[in-house]
Amino acid sequence: MAVAKLRLFPHSLCGGFLGRRSCSSGGARANLSPAKKSLALVKRRTRSDSEFDLEAYAQVLVEQTNHSTENRAIEVDWDAAAHVPVMLGEVLQMIRAHPELQFYLGLDVDPKALDMARVRIDATTDCSSMELSLRHGNFRSLKQILGTFELIESVDGILMDLGISSMQVNNPERGFSVLEDGPLDMRMNPHVRSCVIFNESCQATLKAEDILNSWPEAEVGRILREYGEESNWRLLQKKIVSARLCGGLHSTKELADLVRSTCPPFKGRQGWIKTATRVFQALRIAVNDELESLKVTLDEAFDSLASGGRLAVISFHSLEDRIVKQSFLSIINNGEGLEKADLDVSESWSKARVLGRRGLVLTKRPITPSDEEVKVNPRCRSAKLRVVQKI
């Protein structure tokens, strides 16, 4: 049977890509349970030491906002830029290390992001000799989508870029922005579009407005507590439910004003904005069922890898990173013990590894953006990259 070749491409183009090629102290940990020992192995992070590629970032802005690359101290115009990829240099480093990868599949749940990806790919001459396919869908439908390709039984590389992009945050109509007025939507896929693959509609119907105005009070509190990690969730829960007596909440400004009314004045503008950001995050996660989708996806993605294949995930908040960290350990462990892997590390980003029966965690500590990248792109500061390899 003929074998398709897949190549990973930068995550600046699409939400995720799949690739295929041809066929602290030991004494302190001693008293910990096996589960806690496993978590202790991946507790800290490693700041990326990859050379920051300013040219690559500048090129992204040229394509999106017509900025000039002559100014080496380039500053990102967030209002104009649709999306600036996070950890672009690290992702490109992984891709360029495997020139044998030739065909790639891109997935995104947001139809607009997918349309933008098509335009950018069509304009990229480097893609002219590559076989590629873009599909509209959620990561959790990975196996179903792969099943539509007759010659693909497994893949050699998967990159998952989680969270939302500047393109989505900067559009008030999407409902993600704390500082701009818009509808309380927050759906990653707000458009009516049929999925021919599954013969069903991919349009999400639940909105943040529905949760705020009609869900049980206890459930609203749970969302704020668990998904937003908000300490003041009880007061916010009470205020949200009370607002229903006056017609409910129907815009992002109304929700932001409600949050501001619960924050002490002495904390200033940044105090209420941080709280509002956590509240908006909690609602977005609930609307899109992000955490449950992630748990399902990680297992299916690992199962879809060929022997030696890698799964890389970039997360943007502690809830996502915790799931990725624990899932990777569970996947490679499969009920057995873990150990540090003192193997020959040829890739500079893989400082230390954790070995299990089924796989190898290549990032004992998550890789985070370099100091130079954080200065250019402040929105990347919370990003964490973790990679696991199937044995």
PDB file of C-alpha atoms in Angstrom, residues 136-137 193-202:
ATOM      1  CA  HIS A 136     -12.739  22.430   9.782  1.00  0.00           C
ATOM      2  CA  GLY A 137     -13.163  20.570  13.053  1.00  0.00           C
ATOM      3  CA  ARG A 193     -21.216  25.594   8.523  1.00  0.00           C
ATOM      4  CA  SER A 194     -21.899  21.956   7.780  1.00  0.00           C
ATOM      5  CA  CYS A 195     -19.262  19.307   8.380  1.00  0.00           C
ATOM      6  CA  VAL A 196     -19.474  17.076   5.331  1.00  0.00           C
ATOM      7  CA  ILE A 197     -17.156  14.616   7.053  1.00  0.00           C
ATOM      8  CA  PHE A 198     -19.606  13.819   9.822  1.00  0.00           C
ATOM      9  CA  ASN A 199     -22.827  14.798   8.013  1.00  0.00           C
ATOM     10  CA  GLU A 200     -23.818  17.078  10.871  1.00  0.00           C
ATOM     11  CA  SER A 201     -23.692  20.735  11.819  1.00  0.00           C
ATOM     12  CA  CYS A 202     -20.506  21.941  13.503  1.00  0.00           C
TER      13      CYS A 202
END
